[in-house]
Amino acid sequence: LALGNERFVKSEPMGTSADKEAEPFAIVLGMACQRVPMEKVFDAAPGDLLVQRVSGGIAGRKDSTLFSSVEYAIGRWKPKVMVVLADSDSKVVRAAIDQASGDVIPTPPKRGVLDRVMVSAMRAKMQVDSSTKKMTAAGRDLRIQQLTTELNAFYTIEQLLKSDIVRKAVVEDGLELHAAVLDEQTGAVKMLGEHPALEGIVGAKLTSE
């Protein structure tokens, strides 16, 4: 995936063919507002990726349609990696930061998404405000947005791991859950890696193959 994204950024696509049965090796959980097809972002052939999109990058609640779709894909194709792909300039993230700062209470439909993204916004604000590093007001706001975006991707992984099927695939089948951020201006994907507290969340010691 990383190599495919490098080719995409450099405008050097490998060239793909759709003349094969779909056998996705990866699941990409992206944000609903991302405009570029994920197959292009990772220079993947049709059928190589199973793409899910959701507002705010939040995985939804256990037993929801998104959870069921991800669980089915894991059981059907047994992919080795799932990438939670956040957006570097998400309007949902910015709205959640504003809400965490005391902005006007959102309407009920928006609140269902923003309340969960606010978890990461509040964590980011606490980390930035507790830092001894000096920065301008603009620099502080930018850092909070960057940190909220990254933390929200990891928080989504935490929600996905509430699924018994996802957790079992991680522990027994070697499924890797990675967080990443897409810069829609350049098309570059910043890979953040797996959740730093993964073993604690799944309650098992994991070994690399």
Short mmCIF file of N, CA and C in Angstrom, two decimals, residues 50-190:
data_model
loop_
_atom_site.label_atom_id
_atom_site.label_comp_id
_atom_site.label_asym_id
_atom_site.label_seq_id
_atom_site.Cartn_x
_atom_site.Cartn_y
_atom_site.Cartn_z
N LEU A 50 -10.97 -3.60 -0.42
CA LEU A 50 -12.37 -3.48 -0.05
C LEU A 50 -12.51 -2.17 0.71
N VAL A 51 -13.23 -1.22 0.13
CA VAL A 51 -13.28 0.14 0.66
C VAL A 51 -14.60 0.40 1.37
N GLN A 52 -14.51 0.90 2.59
CA GLN A 52 -15.67 1.34 3.36
C GLN A 52 -15.50 2.83 3.64
N ARG A 53 -16.59 3.57 3.57
CA ARG A 53 -16.52 5.01 3.86
C ARG A 53 -17.54 5.34 4.94
N VAL A 54 -17.14 6.25 5.82
CA VAL A 54 -18.02 6.62 6.93
C VAL A 54 -17.73 8.05 7.37
N SER A 55 -18.74 8.78 7.78
CA SER A 55 -18.57 10.17 8.22
C SER A 55 -17.70 10.24 9.47
N GLY A 56 -16.72 11.12 9.43
CA GLY A 56 -15.87 11.33 10.59
C GLY A 56 -14.83 10.26 10.81
N GLY A 57 -14.82 9.24 9.94
CA GLY A 57 -13.85 8.18 10.11
C GLY A 57 -14.14 7.30 11.30
N ILE A 58 -15.32 7.43 11.90
CA ILE A 58 -15.66 6.64 13.08
C ILE A 58 -16.30 5.33 12.65
N ALA A 59 -15.90 4.26 13.28
CA ALA A 59 -16.31 2.94 12.83
C ALA A 59 -17.76 2.61 13.12
N GLY A 60 -18.46 3.47 13.81
CA GLY A 60 -19.84 3.16 14.15
C GLY A 60 -19.92 2.35 15.42
N ARG A 61 -21.06 1.85 15.71
CA ARG A 61 -21.25 1.08 16.94
C ARG A 61 -21.31 -0.41 16.64
N LYS A 62 -20.97 -1.20 17.64
CA LYS A 62 -20.99 -2.65 17.49
C LYS A 62 -22.37 -3.10 17.04
N ASP A 63 -22.40 -4.06 16.11
CA ASP A 63 -23.62 -4.60 15.52
C ASP A 63 -24.27 -3.66 14.51
N SER A 64 -23.58 -2.56 14.16
CA SER A 64 -24.09 -1.67 13.13
C SER A 64 -23.81 -2.26 11.75
N THR A 65 -24.37 -1.63 10.70
CA THR A 65 -24.16 -2.12 9.34
C THR A 65 -22.69 -2.12 8.96
N LEU A 66 -21.96 -1.07 9.34
CA LEU A 66 -20.53 -0.99 9.01
C LEU A 66 -19.76 -2.11 9.70
N PHE A 67 -20.04 -2.33 10.96
CA PHE A 67 -19.37 -3.42 11.67
C PHE A 67 -19.64 -4.75 10.97
N SER A 68 -20.89 -4.99 10.63
CA SER A 68 -21.26 -6.25 9.99
C SER A 68 -20.56 -6.42 8.65
N SER A 69 -20.44 -5.32 7.89
CA SER A 69 -19.78 -5.37 6.59
C SER A 69 -18.29 -5.70 6.75
N VAL A 70 -17.63 -5.05 7.72
CA VAL A 70 -16.22 -5.32 7.97
C VAL A 70 -16.03 -6.76 8.44
N GLU A 71 -16.89 -7.21 9.33
CA GLU A 71 -16.79 -8.59 9.83
C GLU A 71 -16.98 -9.60 8.71
N TYR A 72 -17.93 -9.34 7.82
CA TYR A 72 -18.14 -10.24 6.68
C TYR A 72 -16.91 -10.30 5.80
N ALA A 73 -16.34 -9.12 5.52
CA ALA A 73 -15.15 -9.07 4.65
C ALA A 73 -13.99 -9.85 5.27
N ILE A 74 -13.83 -9.73 6.58
CA ILE A 74 -12.74 -10.46 7.25
C ILE A 74 -12.98 -11.96 7.16
N GLY A 75 -14.23 -12.39 7.37
CA GLY A 75 -14.53 -13.82 7.30
C GLY A 75 -14.45 -14.37 5.89
N ARG A 76 -14.83 -13.56 4.90
CA ARG A 76 -14.87 -14.02 3.50
C ARG A 76 -13.49 -14.03 2.85
N TRP A 77 -12.71 -12.96 3.04
CA TRP A 77 -11.45 -12.83 2.30
C TRP A 77 -10.21 -12.94 3.18
N LYS A 78 -10.38 -12.86 4.48
CA LYS A 78 -9.24 -12.95 5.41
C LYS A 78 -8.06 -12.06 5.00
N PRO A 79 -8.31 -10.75 4.86
CA PRO A 79 -7.22 -9.83 4.49
C PRO A 79 -6.19 -9.76 5.61
N LYS A 80 -4.98 -9.36 5.25
CA LYS A 80 -3.91 -9.28 6.24
C LYS A 80 -3.76 -7.88 6.84
N VAL A 81 -4.44 -6.90 6.26
CA VAL A 81 -4.30 -5.55 6.79
C VAL A 81 -5.60 -4.76 6.61
N MET A 82 -5.89 -3.92 7.58
CA MET A 82 -6.98 -2.97 7.47
C MET A 82 -6.43 -1.59 7.83
N VAL A 83 -6.67 -0.62 6.97
CA VAL A 83 -6.16 0.73 7.16
C VAL A 83 -7.31 1.68 7.47
N VAL A 84 -7.23 2.36 8.59
CA VAL A 84 -8.18 3.42 8.92
C VAL A 84 -7.58 4.72 8.40
N LEU A 85 -8.13 5.23 7.31
CA LEU A 85 -7.54 6.36 6.60
C LEU A 85 -8.28 7.66 6.92
N ALA A 86 -7.66 8.50 7.73
CA ALA A 86 -8.24 9.79 8.09
C ALA A 86 -7.90 10.84 7.02
N ASP A 87 -8.61 11.96 7.09
CA ASP A 87 -8.41 13.06 6.15
C ASP A 87 -7.69 14.19 6.88
N SER A 88 -6.63 14.73 6.27
CA SER A 88 -5.82 15.76 6.93
C SER A 88 -6.58 17.07 7.16
N ASP A 89 -7.67 17.29 6.42
CA ASP A 89 -8.41 18.54 6.56
C ASP A 89 -9.91 18.26 6.61
N SER A 90 -10.30 17.43 7.56
CA SER A 90 -11.69 17.01 7.67
C SER A 90 -12.56 18.09 8.31
N LYS A 91 -13.69 18.41 7.68
CA LYS A 91 -14.63 19.37 8.25
C LYS A 91 -15.26 18.82 9.52
N VAL A 92 -15.44 17.51 9.57
CA VAL A 92 -16.01 16.89 10.77
C VAL A 92 -15.06 17.05 11.95
N VAL A 93 -13.77 16.85 11.72
CA VAL A 93 -12.79 17.02 12.78
C VAL A 93 -12.76 18.46 13.26
N ARG A 94 -12.79 19.41 12.31
CA ARG A 94 -12.78 20.82 12.69
C ARG A 94 -14.03 21.19 13.49
N ALA A 95 -15.17 20.64 13.10
CA ALA A 95 -16.41 20.90 13.84
C ALA A 95 -16.35 20.32 15.25
N ALA A 96 -15.72 19.14 15.38
CA ALA A 96 -15.59 18.52 16.69
C ALA A 96 -14.68 19.34 17.60
N ILE A 97 -13.61 19.90 17.02
CA ILE A 97 -12.70 20.76 17.80
C ILE A 97 -13.44 22.02 18.26
N ASP A 98 -14.23 22.61 17.36
CA ASP A 98 -15.01 23.79 17.73
C ASP A 98 -15.99 23.46 18.85
N GLN A 99 -16.61 22.27 18.74
CA GLN A 99 -17.56 21.85 19.76
C GLN A 99 -16.87 21.64 21.11
N ALA A 100 -15.68 21.06 21.06
CA ALA A 100 -14.92 20.83 22.30
C ALA A 100 -14.48 22.15 22.92
N SER A 101 -14.43 23.21 22.10
CA SER A 101 -14.03 24.54 22.59
C SER A 101 -15.22 25.37 23.05
N GLY A 102 -16.41 24.77 23.02
CA GLY A 102 -17.59 25.47 23.51
C GLY A 102 -18.44 26.11 22.44
N ASP A 103 -18.36 25.61 21.22
CA ASP A 103 -19.16 26.16 20.12
C ASP A 103 -20.64 25.81 20.33
N VAL A 104 -21.49 26.32 19.46
CA VAL A 104 -22.93 26.07 19.54
C VAL A 104 -23.21 24.57 19.46
N ILE A 105 -24.15 24.11 20.26
CA ILE A 105 -24.49 22.68 20.28
C ILE A 105 -25.03 22.28 18.91
N PRO A 106 -24.49 21.20 18.32
CA PRO A 106 -24.94 20.79 16.98
C PRO A 106 -26.33 20.17 17.00
N THR A 107 -26.92 20.05 15.82
CA THR A 107 -28.22 19.40 15.70
C THR A 107 -28.07 17.92 16.02
N PRO A 108 -29.16 17.25 16.43
CA PRO A 108 -29.08 15.83 16.79
C PRO A 108 -28.43 14.93 15.74
N PRO A 109 -28.73 15.09 14.43
CA PRO A 109 -28.08 14.22 13.44
C PRO A 109 -26.55 14.37 13.43
N LYS A 110 -26.06 15.61 13.59
CA LYS A 110 -24.62 15.84 13.61
C LYS A 110 -24.00 15.37 14.91
N ARG A 111 -24.76 15.47 15.99
CA ARG A 111 -24.22 15.17 17.31
C ARG A 111 -23.78 13.71 17.41
N GLY A 112 -24.49 12.81 16.72
CA GLY A 112 -24.14 11.39 16.78
C GLY A 112 -22.73 11.12 16.31
N VAL A 113 -22.27 11.89 15.31
CA VAL A 113 -20.89 11.74 14.81
C VAL A 113 -19.93 12.58 15.64
N LEU A 114 -20.29 13.86 15.85
CA LEU A 114 -19.37 14.78 16.52
C LEU A 114 -19.05 14.36 17.95
N ASP A 115 -20.03 13.79 18.65
CA ASP A 115 -19.78 13.39 20.04
C ASP A 115 -18.65 12.38 20.13
N ARG A 116 -18.55 11.50 19.13
CA ARG A 116 -17.50 10.48 19.17
C ARG A 116 -16.15 11.04 18.70
N VAL A 117 -16.18 11.97 17.73
CA VAL A 117 -14.93 12.59 17.30
C VAL A 117 -14.40 13.53 18.39
N MET A 118 -15.31 14.07 19.19
CA MET A 118 -14.91 14.96 20.27
C MET A 118 -14.01 14.29 21.30
N VAL A 119 -14.13 12.97 21.42
CA VAL A 119 -13.23 12.23 22.33
C VAL A 119 -11.78 12.51 21.96
N SER A 120 -11.48 12.44 20.67
CA SER A 120 -10.12 12.69 20.20
C SER A 120 -9.77 14.17 20.26
N ALA A 121 -10.75 15.04 19.98
CA ALA A 121 -10.51 16.48 20.04
C ALA A 121 -10.13 16.91 21.45
N MET A 122 -10.81 16.39 22.43
CA MET A 122 -10.52 16.75 23.81
C MET A 122 -9.17 16.19 24.26
N ARG A 123 -8.85 14.98 23.82
CA ARG A 123 -7.54 14.40 24.12
C ARG A 123 -6.43 15.25 23.50
N ALA A 124 -6.65 15.69 22.27
CA ALA A 124 -5.64 16.49 21.57
C ALA A 124 -5.44 17.83 22.27
N LYS A 125 -6.53 18.48 22.66
CA LYS A 125 -6.43 19.78 23.33
C LYS A 125 -5.67 19.64 24.66
N MET A 126 -5.94 18.57 25.38
CA MET A 126 -5.26 18.35 26.66
C MET A 126 -3.76 18.15 26.46
N GLN A 127 -3.40 17.38 25.42
CA GLN A 127 -1.98 17.13 25.15
C GLN A 127 -1.26 18.41 24.74
N VAL A 128 -1.88 19.18 23.86
CA VAL A 128 -1.25 20.41 23.38
C VAL A 128 -1.15 21.43 24.50
N ASP A 129 -2.21 21.57 25.29
CA ASP A 129 -2.21 22.57 26.37
C ASP A 129 -1.24 22.21 27.49
N SER A 130 -0.94 20.92 27.65
CA SER A 130 -0.01 20.50 28.69
C SER A 130 1.45 20.51 28.23
N SER A 131 1.64 20.77 26.93
CA SER A 131 3.00 20.81 26.39
C SER A 131 3.72 22.09 26.81
N THR A 132 5.01 21.96 27.06
CA THR A 132 5.82 23.13 27.43
C THR A 132 6.39 23.84 26.20
N LYS A 133 6.15 23.26 25.03
CA LYS A 133 6.66 23.85 23.80
C LYS A 133 5.90 25.13 23.46
N LYS A 134 6.63 26.21 23.18
CA LYS A 134 6.00 27.47 22.84
C LYS A 134 5.54 27.45 21.38
N MET A 135 4.35 27.98 21.13
CA MET A 135 3.84 28.05 19.76
C MET A 135 2.85 29.19 19.65
N THR A 136 2.67 29.67 18.42
CA THR A 136 1.72 30.74 18.17
C THR A 136 0.30 30.18 18.27
N ALA A 137 -0.69 31.08 18.31
CA ALA A 137 -2.09 30.65 18.37
C ALA A 137 -2.44 29.82 17.13
N ALA A 138 -1.94 30.28 15.96
CA ALA A 138 -2.20 29.54 14.72
C ALA A 138 -1.52 28.17 14.76
N GLY A 139 -0.28 28.15 15.28
CA GLY A 139 0.45 26.90 15.39
C GLY A 139 -0.24 25.94 16.34
N ARG A 140 -0.79 26.48 17.43
CA ARG A 140 -1.52 25.65 18.39
C ARG A 140 -2.74 25.03 17.74
N ASP A 141 -3.51 25.83 17.00
CA ASP A 141 -4.73 25.33 16.34
C ASP A 141 -4.39 24.25 15.32
N LEU A 142 -3.31 24.47 14.57
CA LEU A 142 -2.91 23.50 13.57
C LEU A 142 -2.49 22.19 14.23
N ARG A 143 -1.75 22.31 15.34
CA ARG A 143 -1.29 21.11 16.04
C ARG A 143 -2.47 20.33 16.63
N ILE A 144 -3.46 21.04 17.15
CA ILE A 144 -4.65 20.37 17.69
C ILE A 144 -5.39 19.62 16.59
N GLN A 145 -5.49 20.25 15.41
CA GLN A 145 -6.18 19.57 14.30
C GLN A 145 -5.41 18.34 13.85
N GLN A 146 -4.09 18.46 13.73
CA GLN A 146 -3.28 17.31 13.31
C GLN A 146 -3.39 16.17 14.32
N LEU A 147 -3.30 16.52 15.59
CA LEU A 147 -3.34 15.51 16.63
C LEU A 147 -4.73 14.88 16.75
N THR A 148 -5.77 15.70 16.61
CA THR A 148 -7.13 15.16 16.65
C THR A 148 -7.34 14.16 15.52
N THR A 149 -6.87 14.50 14.34
CA THR A 149 -7.00 13.63 13.17
C THR A 149 -6.33 12.28 13.43
N GLU A 150 -5.12 12.30 13.96
CA GLU A 150 -4.39 11.06 14.22
C GLU A 150 -5.03 10.26 15.35
N LEU A 151 -5.39 10.93 16.42
CA LEU A 151 -6.01 10.24 17.55
C LEU A 151 -7.36 9.65 17.16
N ASN A 152 -8.08 10.33 16.28
CA ASN A 152 -9.38 9.83 15.84
C ASN A 152 -9.23 8.54 15.05
N ALA A 153 -8.16 8.44 14.26
CA ALA A 153 -7.91 7.20 13.52
C ALA A 153 -7.63 6.05 14.49
N PHE A 154 -6.83 6.32 15.52
CA PHE A 154 -6.55 5.28 16.51
C PHE A 154 -7.79 4.95 17.34
N TYR A 155 -8.62 5.97 17.62
CA TYR A 155 -9.86 5.73 18.36
C TYR A 155 -10.79 4.84 17.56
N THR A 156 -10.81 5.02 16.25
CA THR A 156 -11.63 4.17 15.39
C THR A 156 -11.16 2.73 15.48
N ILE A 157 -9.85 2.52 15.54
CA ILE A 157 -9.31 1.17 15.71
C ILE A 157 -9.79 0.58 17.04
N GLU A 158 -9.81 1.40 18.08
CA GLU A 158 -10.30 0.94 19.38
C GLU A 158 -11.75 0.46 19.26
N GLN A 159 -12.56 1.19 18.50
CA GLN A 159 -13.96 0.81 18.33
C GLN A 159 -14.08 -0.49 17.53
N LEU A 160 -13.26 -0.62 16.49
CA LEU A 160 -13.30 -1.84 15.68
C LEU A 160 -12.94 -3.07 16.50
N LEU A 161 -12.05 -2.89 17.44
CA LEU A 161 -11.60 -4.02 18.26
C LEU A 161 -12.63 -4.45 19.30
N LYS A 162 -13.76 -3.77 19.36
CA LYS A 162 -14.85 -4.24 20.21
C LYS A 162 -15.57 -5.42 19.57
N SER A 163 -15.32 -5.60 18.27
CA SER A 163 -15.90 -6.73 17.55
C SER A 163 -15.11 -8.01 17.87
N ASP A 164 -15.81 -9.04 18.27
CA ASP A 164 -15.15 -10.32 18.56
C ASP A 164 -14.45 -10.87 17.32
N ILE A 165 -15.07 -10.67 16.16
CA ILE A 165 -14.51 -11.19 14.91
C ILE A 165 -13.23 -10.45 14.55
N VAL A 166 -13.23 -9.13 14.67
CA VAL A 166 -12.03 -8.35 14.36
C VAL A 166 -10.92 -8.70 15.34
N ARG A 167 -11.26 -8.75 16.61
CA ARG A 167 -10.25 -9.05 17.63
C ARG A 167 -9.65 -10.44 17.42
N LYS A 168 -10.48 -11.42 17.09
CA LYS A 168 -10.01 -12.79 16.84
C LYS A 168 -9.07 -12.82 15.62
N ALA A 169 -9.43 -12.05 14.58
CA ALA A 169 -8.59 -12.01 13.37
C ALA A 169 -7.22 -11.41 13.69
N VAL A 170 -7.18 -10.43 14.58
CA VAL A 170 -5.91 -9.81 14.98
C VAL A 170 -5.06 -10.79 15.78
N VAL A 171 -5.68 -11.45 16.74
CA VAL A 171 -4.94 -12.33 17.66
C VAL A 171 -4.54 -13.64 17.00
N GLU A 172 -5.46 -14.24 16.24
CA GLU A 172 -5.22 -15.59 15.72
C GLU A 172 -4.77 -15.63 14.27
N ASP A 173 -5.20 -14.66 13.46
CA ASP A 173 -4.91 -14.72 12.02
C ASP A 173 -3.90 -13.69 11.55
N GLY A 174 -3.41 -12.85 12.46
CA GLY A 174 -2.38 -11.89 12.07
C GLY A 174 -2.88 -10.66 11.35
N LEU A 175 -4.18 -10.35 11.44
CA LEU A 175 -4.70 -9.14 10.82
C LEU A 175 -4.06 -7.92 11.49
N GLU A 176 -3.55 -6.99 10.68
CA GLU A 176 -2.95 -5.77 11.20
C GLU A 176 -3.90 -4.60 10.96
N LEU A 177 -4.14 -3.81 12.01
CA LEU A 177 -4.96 -2.61 11.90
C LEU A 177 -4.05 -1.39 11.97
N HIS A 178 -3.98 -0.64 10.88
CA HIS A 178 -3.08 0.51 10.81
C HIS A 178 -3.86 1.80 10.66
N ALA A 179 -3.37 2.84 11.32
CA ALA A 179 -3.93 4.19 11.16
C ALA A 179 -3.09 4.93 10.13
N ALA A 180 -3.74 5.81 9.37
CA ALA A 180 -3.03 6.60 8.36
C ALA A 180 -3.80 7.89 8.10
N VAL A 181 -3.11 8.86 7.51
CA VAL A 181 -3.74 10.15 7.21
C VAL A 181 -3.47 10.50 5.74
N LEU A 182 -4.53 10.83 5.02
CA LEU A 182 -4.43 11.22 3.61
C LEU A 182 -4.39 12.73 3.49
N ASP A 183 -3.36 13.24 2.81
CA ASP A 183 -3.28 14.66 2.48
C ASP A 183 -3.91 14.81 1.10
N GLU A 184 -5.12 15.35 1.05
CA GLU A 184 -5.84 15.43 -0.23
C GLU A 184 -5.24 16.46 -1.18
N GLN A 185 -4.37 17.34 -0.67
CA GLN A 185 -3.70 18.31 -1.54
C GLN A 185 -2.61 17.64 -2.37
N THR A 186 -1.89 16.73 -1.76
CA THR A 186 -0.77 16.07 -2.45
C THR A 186 -1.07 14.63 -2.81
N GLY A 187 -2.05 14.03 -2.14
CA GLY A 187 -2.35 12.62 -2.36
C GLY A 187 -1.47 11.68 -1.54
N ALA A 188 -0.55 12.25 -0.77
CA ALA A 188 0.36 11.42 0.03
C ALA A 188 -0.34 10.88 1.27
N VAL A 189 -0.03 9.64 1.60
CA VAL A 189 -0.59 9.00 2.78
C VAL A 189 0.51 8.85 3.83
N LYS A 190 0.26 9.38 5.01
CA LYS A 190 1.19 9.23 6.12
C LYS A 190 0.76 8.03 6.95
#
